Amino acid sequence: MTAATGTGARRLLPSGEHAVLVECGSAEEVLGLHAALVATRPDGVVDLVPAARTVLVSVDTSRIALETASAWVARTEPAAAGSAAAEPVELPARYDGDDLAAAADALGISPDELVEAHLAATWRVAFTGFAPGFGYLVSDDWPYDVPRLASPRTRVPAGSIGLAGSYSGVYPRESPGGWQLIGRTDAVLWDAAADPPARLVPGAAVRFVRGEVGS
């Protein structure tokens, strides 16, 4: 089944007996649709999981029929970009990453220009994944496409700020990774005892600010 949208066709695909997968035309549409679904979620819709081009809608079929939920999704118009009123999450940043100079050189700009552009952008969490608390950040203010490392690192320290493609992100814990590292933050992005445990949730606005960051 398909549902027409303003930018093409939004496809709704069955995903088992308790979910429907919504294919969108762009990351921007995913953000808008996810925001609109969260704002109008009916009883019985138990989870809304955005990804790069999809939103997974999971339901409790004892409370709402999957067909009813699918019809709700099909008629929901994506929210306008920037419609969320919540204040941005501010992350203190120190720009001393191992790949800062190389990433800037690949883009044909200076390291200072890259840092200023990263600071000036208002980022949004498009979706989460890879590791608990890792948010894929996008911004209409960010014009760059940054190549990944040819050979991923086996160890990236927690708090590292990275760039890959059109995304920015912060590694919430030590892990392997292939993103270009431009800086670091002391912000805690994942706390299993907190509610919610992830500091960066889909749809949240994020700003990086210059701040004191420990060595």
Short mmCIF file of C-alpha atoms in Angstrom, two decimals:
data_model
loop_
_atom_site.label_atom_id
_atom_site.label_comp_id
_atom_site.label_asym_id
_atom_site.label_seq_id
_atom_site.Cartn_x
_atom_site.Cartn_y
_atom_site.Cartn_z
CA MET A 1 0.00 0.00 0.00
CA THR A 2 1.12 3.56 -0.67
CA ALA A 3 0.19 6.99 0.60
CA ALA A 4 0.78 10.14 -1.38
CA THR A 5 2.99 12.82 0.19
CA GLY A 6 4.05 16.28 -0.93
CA THR A 7 7.39 14.96 -2.25
CA GLY A 8 6.41 11.68 -3.85
CA ALA A 9 5.01 8.39 -2.58
CA ARG A 10 5.19 7.30 1.03
CA ARG A 11 5.11 3.50 1.09
CA LEU A 12 3.65 1.50 3.96
CA LEU A 13 4.98 -2.04 4.12
CA PRO A 14 3.81 -4.81 6.46
CA SER A 15 6.45 -5.76 9.05
CA GLY A 16 5.09 -8.81 10.83
CA GLU A 17 1.72 -8.92 12.58
CA HIS A 18 2.33 -5.98 14.91
CA ALA A 19 4.14 -3.33 12.89
CA VAL A 20 4.24 -1.37 9.66
CA LEU A 21 7.36 0.08 8.05
CA VAL A 22 6.94 3.50 6.45
CA GLU A 23 9.35 4.30 3.62
CA CYS A 24 9.93 8.03 3.13
CA GLY A 25 11.51 9.99 0.34
CA SER A 26 14.12 11.79 2.40
CA ALA A 27 15.62 12.18 5.86
CA GLU A 28 13.75 15.47 6.14
CA GLU A 29 10.44 13.69 5.57
CA VAL A 30 11.37 11.09 8.21
CA LEU A 31 11.98 13.87 10.75
CA GLY A 32 8.71 15.61 9.95
CA LEU A 33 6.64 12.43 9.87
CA HIS A 34 8.13 11.11 13.11
CA ALA A 35 7.39 14.42 14.85
CA ALA A 36 3.79 14.43 13.58
CA LEU A 37 3.23 10.81 14.60
CA VAL A 38 4.60 11.43 18.09
CA ALA A 39 2.29 14.43 18.48
CA THR A 40 -0.84 12.54 17.38
CA ARG A 41 -0.05 8.99 18.58
CA PRO A 42 -3.27 7.07 19.35
CA ASP A 43 -3.61 4.60 22.21
CA GLY A 44 -2.10 1.26 21.26
CA VAL A 45 0.85 2.56 19.24
CA VAL A 46 3.72 1.37 21.40
CA ASP A 47 6.82 2.47 19.48
CA LEU A 48 7.92 4.82 16.70
CA VAL A 49 11.45 4.16 15.48
CA PRO A 50 12.94 6.50 12.84
CA ALA A 51 15.90 5.55 10.65
CA ALA A 52 17.63 7.17 7.68
CA ARG A 53 14.65 6.75 5.32
CA THR A 54 12.03 4.84 7.32
CA VAL A 55 9.82 4.95 10.40
CA LEU A 56 8.83 1.68 12.06
CA VAL A 57 5.42 1.87 13.73
CA SER A 58 4.79 -0.91 16.29
CA VAL A 59 1.35 -1.50 17.81
CA ASP A 60 -0.38 -3.53 20.49
CA THR A 61 -3.04 -5.21 18.37
CA SER A 62 -5.16 -5.90 21.46
CA ARG A 63 -5.66 -2.12 21.70
CA ILE A 64 -5.58 -0.96 18.08
CA ALA A 65 -5.88 -2.85 14.80
CA LEU A 66 -2.85 -2.70 12.55
CA GLU A 67 -5.11 -1.55 9.70
CA THR A 68 -6.35 1.35 11.85
CA ALA A 69 -2.80 2.37 12.73
CA SER A 70 -1.78 2.15 9.07
CA ALA A 71 -4.65 4.42 8.06
CA TRP A 72 -3.56 6.93 10.73
CA VAL A 73 -0.01 6.91 9.38
CA ALA A 74 -1.21 7.29 5.79
CA ARG A 75 -3.25 10.42 6.51
CA THR A 76 -0.69 12.10 8.79
CA GLU A 77 1.13 15.00 7.18
CA PRO A 78 4.80 15.54 8.18
CA ALA A 79 5.39 18.43 10.56
CA ALA A 80 7.18 21.46 9.18
CA ALA A 81 10.93 21.63 9.69
CA GLY A 82 11.88 23.44 12.87
CA SER A 83 8.37 23.25 14.31
CA ALA A 84 9.56 21.77 17.61
CA ALA A 85 9.58 24.37 20.38
CA ALA A 86 11.98 22.62 22.74
CA GLU A 87 15.26 24.34 23.55
CA PRO A 88 18.33 22.76 21.93
CA VAL A 89 20.50 20.39 23.93
CA GLU A 90 23.83 22.20 24.33
CA LEU A 91 26.99 20.11 24.18
CA PRO A 92 30.28 21.73 25.26
CA ALA A 93 32.94 21.01 22.66
CA ARG A 94 36.69 21.28 22.29
CA TYR A 95 37.86 21.13 18.70
CA ASP A 96 41.14 19.26 18.82
CA GLY A 97 40.24 16.05 16.96
CA ASP A 98 42.87 13.99 15.18
CA ASP A 99 41.11 14.39 11.81
CA LEU A 100 40.19 18.08 11.99
CA ALA A 101 42.89 19.28 9.61
CA ALA A 102 42.42 16.40 7.17
CA ALA A 103 38.62 16.78 7.09
CA ALA A 104 38.92 20.52 6.45
CA ASP A 105 41.49 19.93 3.71
CA ALA A 106 39.20 17.37 2.03
CA LEU A 107 36.47 20.03 1.93
CA GLY A 108 38.79 22.76 0.67
CA ILE A 109 38.38 24.96 3.74
CA SER A 110 40.49 25.81 6.79
CA PRO A 111 40.14 24.02 10.13
CA ASP A 112 38.84 27.25 11.67
CA GLU A 113 36.15 27.53 8.99
CA LEU A 114 35.08 23.94 9.62
CA VAL A 115 34.86 24.54 13.37
CA GLU A 116 32.87 27.76 12.97
CA ALA A 117 30.42 26.07 10.61
CA HIS A 118 29.95 23.18 13.05
CA LEU A 119 29.34 25.61 15.92
CA ALA A 120 26.95 27.78 13.90
CA ALA A 121 24.71 24.91 12.81
CA THR A 122 21.55 23.93 14.65
CA TRP A 123 21.58 20.15 14.50
CA ARG A 124 18.69 17.73 14.88
CA VAL A 125 18.71 14.08 15.87
CA ALA A 126 17.47 12.34 12.73
CA PHE A 127 17.62 8.89 14.32
CA THR A 128 19.67 6.87 16.78
CA GLY A 129 21.64 3.67 16.36
CA PHE A 130 25.09 2.10 16.09
CA ALA A 131 25.51 2.25 19.89
CA PRO A 132 23.15 3.19 22.76
CA GLY A 133 22.93 6.97 22.91
CA PHE A 134 24.49 7.62 19.48
CA GLY A 135 22.45 10.19 17.58
CA TYR A 136 22.82 10.81 13.86
CA LEU A 137 22.72 14.61 13.64
CA VAL A 138 21.64 16.55 10.54
CA SER A 139 21.33 20.26 9.87
CA ASP A 140 19.95 22.48 7.15
CA ASP A 141 22.82 24.84 8.03
CA TRP A 142 25.51 22.24 7.22
CA PRO A 143 26.55 22.21 3.53
CA TYR A 144 29.34 19.65 3.70
CA ASP A 145 29.68 15.98 2.81
CA VAL A 146 32.64 14.53 4.69
CA PRO A 147 34.24 11.26 3.56
CA ARG A 148 34.61 8.48 6.10
CA LEU A 149 38.05 7.20 7.00
CA ALA A 150 39.47 4.72 4.51
CA SER A 151 40.32 2.41 7.43
CA PRO A 152 38.12 2.62 10.56
CA ARG A 153 39.80 2.96 13.93
CA THR A 154 39.60 0.03 16.30
CA ARG A 155 39.24 2.42 19.25
CA VAL A 156 37.44 5.77 19.34
CA PRO A 157 37.32 7.41 22.80
CA ALA A 158 33.97 8.20 24.41
CA GLY A 159 32.89 11.79 23.77
CA SER A 160 34.60 12.04 20.37
CA ILE A 161 32.77 14.34 17.95
CA GLY A 162 32.78 12.98 14.41
CA LEU A 163 31.68 13.74 10.86
CA ALA A 164 30.63 11.29 8.14
CA GLY A 165 28.72 12.17 4.99
CA SER A 166 26.18 14.84 5.91
CA TYR A 167 26.01 13.67 9.53
CA SER A 168 27.69 14.70 12.75
CA GLY A 169 27.63 12.60 15.90
CA VAL A 170 29.19 11.96 19.29
CA TYR A 171 30.47 8.56 20.36
CA PRO A 172 28.72 7.88 23.70
CA ARG A 173 31.25 5.22 24.70
CA GLU A 174 34.55 3.83 23.50
CA SER A 175 34.06 1.78 20.35
CA PRO A 176 35.44 1.18 16.86
CA GLY A 177 34.49 3.79 14.28
CA GLY A 178 35.23 5.24 10.86
CA TRP A 179 34.02 8.82 11.28
CA GLN A 180 36.41 11.76 10.98
CA LEU A 181 37.09 13.04 14.50
CA ILE A 182 37.08 16.83 14.87
CA GLY A 183 36.69 17.30 18.63
CA ARG A 184 35.36 15.97 21.91
CA THR A 185 32.84 16.62 24.66
CA ASP A 186 32.43 15.64 28.29
CA ALA A 187 28.64 15.41 27.95
CA VAL A 188 27.12 12.13 29.15
CA LEU A 189 24.93 10.87 26.30
CA TRP A 190 23.84 7.53 27.74
CA ASP A 191 22.82 6.79 31.34
CA ALA A 192 20.91 3.55 31.85
CA ALA A 193 19.53 4.88 35.16
CA ALA A 194 18.08 8.04 33.59
CA ASP A 195 14.62 8.49 32.06
CA PRO A 196 15.09 8.55 29.13
CA PRO A 197 18.53 6.92 29.21
CA ALA A 198 19.59 8.64 25.96
CA ARG A 199 20.25 12.38 26.18
CA LEU A 200 19.76 12.75 22.43
CA VAL A 201 16.38 11.46 21.24
CA PRO A 202 14.98 11.55 17.68
CA GLY A 203 13.75 15.02 16.75
CA ALA A 204 15.72 16.85 19.46
CA ALA A 205 17.64 20.00 18.50
CA VAL A 206 21.33 20.10 19.36
CA ARG A 207 23.90 22.92 19.49
CA PHE A 208 27.62 22.58 20.04
CA VAL A 209 29.19 25.34 22.13
CA ARG A 210 32.80 26.03 23.00
CA GLY A 211 33.38 24.83 26.54
CA GLU A 212 35.88 23.44 28.98
CA VAL A 213 36.48 19.78 28.24
CA GLY A 214 38.77 17.64 30.36
CA SER A 215 41.87 16.03 28.97
#
